[in-house]
Amino acid sequence: MRFVLAGQPNSGKSTIFNAVAGYRAATANFPGSSVVYTVSRAMILGRETEVVDLPGVYSLTSTDAAEREALNYLLERDADVIINVIDASRLGRSLELTLQLLELGRPMVVALNMHDEAVRKGIEIDRARLASELGVPVVTTIGRRGRGLRALFREAMRVCLTEDRPQPLRYDNEVERALADVAKAVSENLESSRVPARFLAIKLLEQDPGVGDRLGRRGVPLDGRLERAIDELEKAHGWSSDQVISGSRHALAHGVEDRVATLGRSYVGWREAVDRLLLHPFTGGPLMALILVGFFYAVFGLGKHLEAPLVAAFARLADSLAHLVPPGTLVGTVLNGLVMGISGGVAIVLPYLVPFLVGLALLEDTGYLPRMAYILDNVMHRMGLHGKSVVPLMLGYGCSVPAVMATRILESPRDRRLTTAITVFIPCSARTTVIYALVGAFLGPWWALSVYVLNLIVIGALGALLARRMKGRAPGLILEIPDLRLPALNNLAAKTWLSLREFIVIAWPLLIASSAVLGVLEWAHADRVLNAALSPLTVVLLGLPAATGVTLIFGLLRKELTLVMLVQALGTANIGAVLTAAQLMTFTVFVVFYMPCVATIAVMAREVGWKDTAWISAITVVIAVTLATATRMLFALSGA
Amino acid sequence: MVYDPSAEGGREAVLTLENARLQQPARVLELAGGMGVRSHLNTLGIHVGDTVRVVERAPFKGPVLIEVHGTRVALGRGVARKVKVEHDAVRSGRTA
Ligand SMILES: Nc1nc2c(ncn2[C@@H]2O[C@H](COP(=O)(O)OP(=O)(O)OP(=O)(O)O)[C@@H](O)[C@H]2O)c(=O)[nH]1
Ligand SMILES: [Mg+2]
C-alpha cells in the first residue's frame, strides 16, 4: 500500500511525513525545502504501508527540477492513495492543484493542514461542504502538532481499501467540449495509459511541453484534432489555450473557495509588525546585516565557552594516557592518535558545530531565507542570477551537499550550474569550525569575520565573472514569501539532530579511522614522505610547517578532518602556540577555498555532470593557492 | 515588448506592478511576456482579473512584494513590469 503526500510547496507535507516516518525529511519554512522524494515504511493502523513525501508543486506543470521530480513520480508510479496536503490559509490557490490531482483519477484524501494559521487569519472553512464539492474526504490537521493525523490516515486507509476514485470537477462548457474531443482522440490512439485520457487531453490543450513530449515521443497521431480544438478554444476566448484552461481552473477553484470559506477578522500581531521591518526598504538591509553578524557572534561566543573546558579535559586524558602507554611505541602512537582524533571531534568541532546548526535551523524555520532572497535579489542580479539563488547559498553554510541539491529550485539549467559553482565556495559548517577554532579562537572574532567577508567578495567576483561567460539571463525572481513563524522547538531539535547525526555517524568513524591511520603513518615515518611531497605548496609557497601537508589530504574526505588532523599532526590542541598568526590565517584561507570534499564532488557530478565538477574544482584550487599566498605576503609586508 | 514610458507622453502611462501605488488594490489586466513567465505566475495563483496589492518595493530597483489571495509573492522588477494592472479608483475617476 502506497500513500503519496502531494501538495503545494510549504503546505506541511514533510512535517506530516515525519510524524509517521520519524524525522527523516528536512522541513523548513520556505517553498522548495524538499527537492527529492523520500520514501519510508511505516505501520499505519496496524498495516505495513509505504509513505512517500514529494517535493511541493504549485501545479502539475513543472517550472523547475524539484517540481519535475514530483511530477514524474505522480505520473509514472502508482500511488494507492494521494494525500493532498493543503495550506488551509491559502485555500483558493491550493485548490487549483487539488483540481488537477483529482484529474489523475486516483483515490485521494485532502488534508486541510495549517488549520491554526487559517484560524489566525480569520478564515473559517466548512469542511463537510468542501468534501462534497470535491467528492473526496477532507480532514482538518495541524501537522506541526500532530493534530488530526490519525483521522487523516484512517480516511486514507479507507479510500485505499474501497478504491474510491474521485470524479474530476467540470470546467466551463467550451473547455469540456474541447477536452472531450481531444480525450477521445487520445484514447483511440493509445491502448493503455497510466493516467486517464482526460488528464492527457488537458495537458495537451495546455500545451505543456513536459507532458506533451511524453505523449509525442510515443508518436500518437491525433489527426489534427488537437490543433482544431486549440484553435476553437482560442477563437472563442481570444486567449491562448493554456490561459483558457488555467483561467477556467482558477475560476473553478475560487468558486469552491467562495462557497466553503468565510472570511472573518484576521488577527494582526507581532509577526506582521516584525515583517514590515524586515522587508522595509530602509530597515530591511541593515537588519539583515545585524542578524547575520549577530548570528556569527552568538555562535562564536557560545562555542568558545564550550570549547575551553572540553579541550582541557582531553589534554588531561592524553597526559594520563602517555603515562600508561609510552609514546613512541606503535600502540602508544596509535592510542595517542585516537585520543587526539576524538578530542578534536568532540572538543573542537562540536562546540561550534552545534550552536551553528541550531542558528541555521532557526533561519530556515522562521522563514527568513526567502526574505533574504527578496532583499538580495538586486545583488544577485549583478552575478547574473536572481534572489532565489540565495536559498542554496545560505544552505551552503550548513553543508554543501544539500546546498547543491537545493539548486533544483532554480528554473533554468544555466542558473543551476552557476549557483552550484559558487555554492561550493561558501564555507560549510565544517569549514566554519576551522575558521572559528583557528582564527576566531586564536586571533579574535574580527579576524574570523574578515575571512567570511573575503569569501563573499571572492564569490561575488567569481559569480560576476562566470555570469559573463555563461550565456543567458536569469528570467527574474518569482518567489512566494511564506509567513514568518516561530519555530517549534521539537522541530528545531529534530532538525539539528538530523545534521548532527550525519556528523556523528559518518564523520566520527572516519575521523577516528583517519586518526589511527595518521598514527600508524607517524609511527612508520610515512607521513614525512607525504609532507615532503606537498612541501613545495605548504612550506615554500605558503610558509606553513611541513606537518600541515597530510592534514590537507585528509581534508578532502571531510573538511573537519583538516582541523582534527592538525591537532594530531602538531601534537597539541593549543595550535596558537605552535603556529604564528600569519600561518593560522594562511592555512585557514587555504582550507576555506580549496577543493570540495568527496561527498560534495559526488553530488555535484550527479547534479551538474563531471565536466562542470572538474572545472569548478580546478578553480577552487587556483583561488585557494592564490589567496593563501597573498595572505602570507600581506602578513610578511605588514611585518606581523 | 519593452515598455518605454517616455514614448507614452506621461499622462496615459501604462500601469504595471512596477509603478502601481503602494497598498492600493489593483486589478491584473495582462500578463505580458512569454509563456514561461505567464504560466509561472498562473501557478502561483496570479491570473488576469485578480486583485493584487503592492506591499513594498525594494530600493535600487529591487523586487516588488505583492499580496494576492492572501499570499505574498516577491517578483523581480523585470517580472513586475510585465504585469499590467489598473487601480479601481483610477477607472472610476475616468468615468466620472
Ligand atoms: N502553523 C503551522 N505550521 C505548520 C503546520 N504544518 C507544518 N508547519 C510548518 O510549515 C513549514 C513547512 O513545512 P514542511 O513540512 O517543510 O512543508 P512541505 O510541504 O514539505 O514543503 P516543501 O517541501 O517545500 O514542498 C514548517 O516550518 C513547518 O514547521 C501546521 O499545521 N501549522
Ligand atoms: Mg517538504
PDB file of N, CA and C and ligand atoms in Angstrom, chain A residues 7-18 25-35 53-57 85 112-117 141-145 271 364-367 485-488 491, ligand 1:
ATOM      1  N   GLY A   7       1.287  18.094  -2.665  1.00  0.00           N
ATOM      2  CA  GLY A   7       0.653  19.373  -2.377  1.00  0.00           C
ATOM      3  C   GLY A   7       1.559  20.513  -2.763  1.00  0.00           C
ATOM      4  N   GLN A   8       1.076  21.712  -2.553  1.00  0.00           N
ATOM      5  CA  GLN A   8       1.875  22.865  -2.932  1.00  0.00           C
ATOM      6  C   GLN A   8       3.041  23.047  -1.967  1.00  0.00           C
ATOM      7  N   PRO A   9       4.065  23.750  -2.410  1.00  0.00           N
ATOM      8  CA  PRO A   9       5.227  23.934  -1.544  1.00  0.00           C
ATOM      9  C   PRO A   9       4.851  24.570  -0.204  1.00  0.00           C
ATOM     10  N   ASN A  10       5.544  24.154   0.828  1.00  0.00           N
ATOM     11  CA  ASN A  10       5.390  24.740   2.157  1.00  0.00           C
ATOM     12  C   ASN A  10       4.014  24.503   2.783  1.00  0.00           C
ATOM     13  N   SER A  11       3.310  23.470   2.342  1.00  0.00           N
ATOM     14  CA  SER A  11       1.992  23.224   2.921  1.00  0.00           C
ATOM     15  C   SER A  11       2.079  22.289   4.123  1.00  0.00           C
ATOM     16  N   GLY A  12       3.240  21.696   4.358  1.00  0.00           N
ATOM     17  CA  GLY A  12       3.403  20.843   5.530  1.00  0.00           C
ATOM     18  C   GLY A  12       3.472  19.356   5.229  1.00  0.00           C
ATOM     19  N   LYS A  13       3.764  18.990   3.992  1.00  0.00           N
ATOM     20  CA  LYS A  13       3.864  17.574   3.627  1.00  0.00           C
ATOM     21  C   LYS A  13       4.946  16.856   4.414  1.00  0.00           C
ATOM     22  N   SER A  14       6.141  17.429   4.416  1.00  0.00           N
ATOM     23  CA  SER A  14       7.249  16.764   5.093  1.00  0.00           C
ATOM     24  C   SER A  14       6.995  16.668   6.592  1.00  0.00           C
ATOM     25  N   THR A  15       6.315  17.661   7.140  1.00  0.00           N
ATOM     26  CA  THR A  15       6.006  17.637   8.566  1.00  0.00           C
ATOM     27  C   THR A  15       5.090  16.454   8.880  1.00  0.00           C
ATOM     28  N   ILE A  16       4.072  16.266   8.049  1.00  0.00           N
ATOM     29  CA  ILE A  16       3.159  15.141   8.252  1.00  0.00           C
ATOM     30  C   ILE A  16       3.891  13.822   8.021  1.00  0.00           C
ATOM     31  N   PHE A  17       4.727  13.797   6.998  1.00  0.00           N
ATOM     32  CA  PHE A  17       5.520  12.610   6.702  1.00  0.00           C
ATOM     33  C   PHE A  17       6.393  12.232   7.909  1.00  0.00           C
ATOM     34  N   ASN A  18       7.072  13.219   8.447  1.00  0.00           N
ATOM     35  CA  ASN A  18       7.954  12.953   9.588  1.00  0.00           C
ATOM     36  C   ASN A  18       7.188  12.436  10.796  1.00  0.00           C
ATOM     37  N   ALA A  25      12.782  13.608   6.652  1.00  0.00           N
ATOM     38  CA  ALA A  25      12.717  14.552   5.545  1.00  0.00           C
ATOM     39  C   ALA A  25      12.865  15.938   6.143  1.00  0.00           C
ATOM     40  N   ALA A  26      13.777  16.714   5.605  1.00  0.00           N
ATOM     41  CA  ALA A  26      14.001  18.040   6.164  1.00  0.00           C
ATOM     42  C   ALA A  26      12.770  18.910   5.939  1.00  0.00           C
ATOM     43  N   THR A  27      12.349  19.626   6.971  1.00  0.00           N
ATOM     44  CA  THR A  27      11.265  20.579   6.819  1.00  0.00           C
ATOM     45  C   THR A  27      11.839  21.963   7.048  1.00  0.00           C
ATOM     46  N   ALA A  28      11.253  22.946   6.431  1.00  0.00           N
ATOM     47  CA  ALA A  28      11.697  24.305   6.648  1.00  0.00           C
ATOM     48  C   ALA A  28      10.627  25.237   6.136  1.00  0.00           C
ATOM     49  N   ASN A  29      10.668  26.472   6.654  1.00  0.00           N
ATOM     50  CA  ASN A  29       9.641  27.416   6.269  1.00  0.00           C
ATOM     51  C   ASN A  29      10.044  28.203   5.022  1.00  0.00           C
ATOM     52  N   PHE A  30      10.212  27.515   3.915  1.00  0.00           N
ATOM     53  CA  PHE A  30      10.327  28.185   2.629  1.00  0.00           C
ATOM     54  C   PHE A  30       9.897  27.209   1.542  1.00  0.00           C
ATOM     55  N   PRO A  31       9.327  27.752   0.453  1.00  0.00           N
ATOM     56  CA  PRO A  31       8.881  26.848  -0.600  1.00  0.00           C
ATOM     57  C   PRO A  31      10.088  26.181  -1.234  1.00  0.00           C
ATOM     58  N   GLY A  32      10.021  24.870  -1.396  1.00  0.00           N
ATOM     59  CA  GLY A  32      11.128  24.156  -2.016  1.00  0.00           C
ATOM     60  C   GLY A  32      12.104  23.570  -1.020  1.00  0.00           C
ATOM     61  N   SER A  33      11.638  23.294   0.202  1.00  0.00           N
ATOM     62  CA  SER A  33      12.572  22.711   1.164  1.00  0.00           C
ATOM     63  C   SER A  33      12.833  21.242   0.856  1.00  0.00           C
ATOM     64  N   SER A  34      11.910  20.568   0.207  1.00  0.00           N
ATOM     65  CA  SER A  34      12.194  19.212  -0.265  1.00  0.00           C
ATOM     66  C   SER A  34      12.410  19.268  -1.767  1.00  0.00           C
ATOM     67  N   VAL A  35      13.525  18.722  -2.220  1.00  0.00           N
ATOM     68  CA  VAL A  35      13.778  18.719  -3.663  1.00  0.00           C
ATOM     69  C   VAL A  35      13.861  17.311  -4.229  1.00  0.00           C
ATOM     70  N   ASP A  53       7.004  11.177   0.525  1.00  0.00           N
ATOM     71  CA  ASP A  53       6.920  12.628   0.639  1.00  0.00           C
ATOM     72  C   ASP A  53       7.475  13.230  -0.645  1.00  0.00           C
ATOM     73  N   LEU A  54       6.641  13.956  -1.367  1.00  0.00           N
ATOM     74  CA  LEU A  54       7.098  14.542  -2.627  1.00  0.00           C
ATOM     75  C   LEU A  54       7.515  15.991  -2.429  1.00  0.00           C
ATOM     76  N   PRO A  55       8.384  16.495  -3.305  1.00  0.00           N
ATOM     77  CA  PRO A  55       8.632  17.933  -3.310  1.00  0.00           C
ATOM     78  C   PRO A  55       7.330  18.658  -3.638  1.00  0.00           C
ATOM     79  N   GLY A  56       7.200  19.881  -3.166  1.00  0.00           N
ATOM     80  CA  GLY A  56       5.971  20.621  -3.423  1.00  0.00           C
ATOM     81  C   GLY A  56       5.853  21.048  -4.876  1.00  0.00           C
ATOM     82  N   VAL A  57       4.624  21.056  -5.388  1.00  0.00           N
ATOM     83  CA  VAL A  57       4.386  21.578  -6.739  1.00  0.00           C
ATOM     84  C   VAL A  57       3.214  22.553  -6.685  1.00  0.00           C
ATOM     85  N   VAL A  85      -2.003  17.539   0.632  1.00  0.00           N
ATOM     86  CA  VAL A  85      -1.864  18.427   1.785  1.00  0.00           C
ATOM     87  C   VAL A  85      -2.068  19.868   1.322  1.00  0.00           C
ATOM     88  N   LEU A 112      -6.549  19.224   5.264  1.00  0.00           N
ATOM     89  CA  LEU A 112      -6.695  20.667   5.390  1.00  0.00           C
ATOM     90  C   LEU A 112      -5.754  21.103   6.506  1.00  0.00           C
ATOM     91  N   ASN A 113      -4.480  21.261   6.121  1.00  0.00           N
ATOM     92  CA  ASN A 113      -3.429  21.495   7.124  1.00  0.00           C
ATOM     93  C   ASN A 113      -3.351  22.981   7.480  1.00  0.00           C
ATOM     94  N   MET A 114      -2.509  23.282   8.467  1.00  0.00           N
ATOM     95  CA  MET A 114      -2.306  24.668   8.907  1.00  0.00           C
ATOM     96  C   MET A 114      -3.629  25.280   9.343  1.00  0.00           C
ATOM     97  N   HIS A 115      -4.437  24.459   9.975  1.00  0.00           N
ATOM     98  CA  HIS A 115      -5.718  24.951  10.455  1.00  0.00           C
ATOM     99  C   HIS A 115      -5.515  26.132  11.401  1.00  0.00           C
ATOM    100  N   ASP A 116      -4.464  26.039  12.236  1.00  0.00           N
ATOM    101  CA  ASP A 116      -4.183  27.131  13.178  1.00  0.00           C
ATOM    102  C   ASP A 116      -3.924  28.454  12.449  1.00  0.00           C
ATOM    103  N   GLU A 117      -3.229  28.365  11.312  1.00  0.00           N
ATOM    104  CA  GLU A 117      -2.940  29.585  10.552  1.00  0.00           C
ATOM    105  C   GLU A 117      -4.219  30.172   9.976  1.00  0.00           C
ATOM    106  N   THR A 141      -6.173  19.199   9.785  1.00  0.00           N
ATOM    107  CA  THR A 141      -4.971  18.799  10.517  1.00  0.00           C
ATOM    108  C   THR A 141      -4.144  20.017  10.926  1.00  0.00           C
ATOM    109  N   ILE A 142      -3.356  19.814  11.962  1.00  0.00           N
ATOM    110  CA  ILE A 142      -2.289  20.763  12.284  1.00  0.00           C
ATOM    111  C   ILE A 142      -1.024  19.911  12.360  1.00  0.00           C
ATOM    112  N   GLY A 143      -0.330  19.852  11.233  1.00  0.00           N
ATOM    113  CA  GLY A 143       0.787  18.919  11.102  1.00  0.00           C
ATOM    114  C   GLY A 143       1.847  19.121  12.164  1.00  0.00           C
ATOM    115  N   ARG A 144       2.083  20.371  12.463  1.00  0.00           N
ATOM    116  CA  ARG A 144       3.159  20.696  13.381  1.00  0.00           C
ATOM    117  C   ARG A 144       2.913  20.120  14.768  1.00  0.00           C
ATOM    118  N   ARG A 145       1.640  20.018  15.140  1.00  0.00           N
ATOM    119  CA  ARG A 145       1.358  19.484  16.473  1.00  0.00           C
ATOM    120  C   ARG A 145       0.799  18.067  16.409  1.00  0.00           C
ATOM    121  N   ARG A 271       3.987  39.311  14.288  1.00  0.00           N
ATOM    122  CA  ARG A 271       4.613  38.814  13.072  1.00  0.00           C
ATOM    123  C   ARG A 271       4.537  39.837  11.950  1.00  0.00           C
ATOM    124  N   GLU A 364      16.091  28.941   8.908  1.00  0.00           N
ATOM    125  CA  GLU A 364      15.248  28.204   7.970  1.00  0.00           C
ATOM    126  C   GLU A 364      13.798  28.148   8.431  1.00  0.00           C
ATOM    127  N   ASP A 365      13.609  27.895   9.725  1.00  0.00           N
ATOM    128  CA  ASP A 365      12.252  27.641  10.209  1.00  0.00           C
ATOM    129  C   ASP A 365      11.436  28.906  10.440  1.00  0.00           C
ATOM    130  N   THR A 366      12.118  30.016  10.701  1.00  0.00           N
ATOM    131  CA  THR A 366      11.346  31.243  10.875  1.00  0.00           C
ATOM    132  C   THR A 366      10.833  31.738   9.529  1.00  0.00           C
ATOM    133  N   GLY A 367      11.484  31.328   8.462  1.00  0.00           N
ATOM    134  CA  GLY A 367      11.086  31.835   7.146  1.00  0.00           C
ATOM    135  C   GLY A 367      11.920  33.028   6.735  1.00  0.00           C
ATOM    136  N   ARG A 485       7.229  32.655  11.107  1.00  0.00           N
ATOM    137  CA  ARG A 485       6.688  31.696  12.050  1.00  0.00           C
ATOM    138  C   ARG A 485       7.684  31.483  13.173  1.00  0.00           C
ATOM    139  N   LEU A 486       7.177  31.337  14.392  1.00  0.00           N
ATOM    140  CA  LEU A 486       8.065  30.945  15.479  1.00  0.00           C
ATOM    141  C   LEU A 486       8.362  29.471  15.302  1.00  0.00           C
ATOM    142  N   PRO A 487       9.624  29.096  15.273  1.00  0.00           N
ATOM    143  CA  PRO A 487       9.918  27.676  15.059  1.00  0.00           C
ATOM    144  C   PRO A 487       9.476  26.839  16.252  1.00  0.00           C
ATOM    145  N   ALA A 488       8.999  25.635  15.961  1.00  0.00           N
ATOM    146  CA  ALA A 488       8.644  24.715  17.042  1.00  0.00           C
ATOM    147  C   ALA A 488       9.931  24.110  17.585  1.00  0.00           C
ATOM    148  N   ASN A 491      10.851  20.577  16.551  1.00  0.00           N
ATOM    149  CA  ASN A 491      11.268  20.505  15.164  1.00  0.00           C
ATOM    150  C   ASN A 491      12.705  20.984  15.006  1.00  0.00           C
TER     151      ASN A 491
HETATM  152  N1  LIG C   1       1.411  26.772  11.960  1.00  0.00           N
HETATM  153  C1  LIG C   1       1.594  25.595  11.355  1.00  0.00           C
HETATM  154  N2  LIG C   1       2.771  25.346  10.797  1.00  0.00           N
HETATM  155  C2  LIG C   1       2.960  24.165  10.180  1.00  0.00           C
HETATM  156  C3  LIG C   1       1.938  23.176  10.135  1.00  0.00           C
HETATM  157  N3  LIG C   1       2.418  22.116   9.455  1.00  0.00           N
HETATM  158  C4  LIG C   1       3.692  22.427   9.096  1.00  0.00           C
HETATM  159  N4  LIG C   1       4.027  23.652   9.539  1.00  0.00           N
HETATM  160  C5  LIG C   1       5.286  24.383   9.313  1.00  0.00           C
HETATM  161  O1  LIG C   1       5.286  24.787   7.957  1.00  0.00           O
HETATM  162  C6  LIG C   1       6.597  24.792   7.409  1.00  0.00           C
HETATM  163  C7  LIG C   1       6.661  23.985   6.146  1.00  0.00           C
HETATM  164  O2  LIG C   1       6.505  22.621   6.429  1.00  0.00           O
HETATM  165  P1  LIG C   1       7.140  21.475   5.520  1.00  0.00           P
HETATM  166  O3  LIG C   1       6.674  20.200   6.095  1.00  0.00           O
HETATM  167  O4  LIG C   1       8.580  21.684   5.302  1.00  0.00           O
HETATM  168  O5  LIG C   1       6.388  21.759   4.156  1.00  0.00           O
HETATM  169  P2  LIG C   1       6.468  20.940   2.788  1.00  0.00           P
HETATM  170  O6  LIG C   1       5.080  20.853   2.288  1.00  0.00           O
HETATM  171  O7  LIG C   1       7.212  19.678   2.950  1.00  0.00           O
HETATM  172  O8  LIG C   1       7.275  21.978   1.906  1.00  0.00           O
HETATM  173  P3  LIG C   1       8.126  21.697   0.557  1.00  0.00           P
HETATM  174  O9  LIG C   1       8.991  20.536   0.800  1.00  0.00           O
HETATM  175  O10 LIG C   1       8.877  22.987   0.380  1.00  0.00           O
HETATM  176  O11 LIG C   1       7.140  21.494  -0.512  1.00  0.00           O
HETATM  177  C8  LIG C   1       7.494  24.276   8.517  1.00  0.00           C
HETATM  178  O12 LIG C   1       8.112  25.386   9.113  1.00  0.00           O
HETATM  179  C9  LIG C   1       6.547  23.570   9.464  1.00  0.00           C
HETATM  180  O13 LIG C   1       7.008  23.597  10.790  1.00  0.00           O
HETATM  181  C10 LIG C   1       0.671  23.479  10.762  1.00  0.00           C
HETATM  182  O14 LIG C   1      -0.268  22.694  10.749  1.00  0.00           O
HETATM  183  N5  LIG C   1       0.569  24.691  11.356  1.00  0.00           N
END
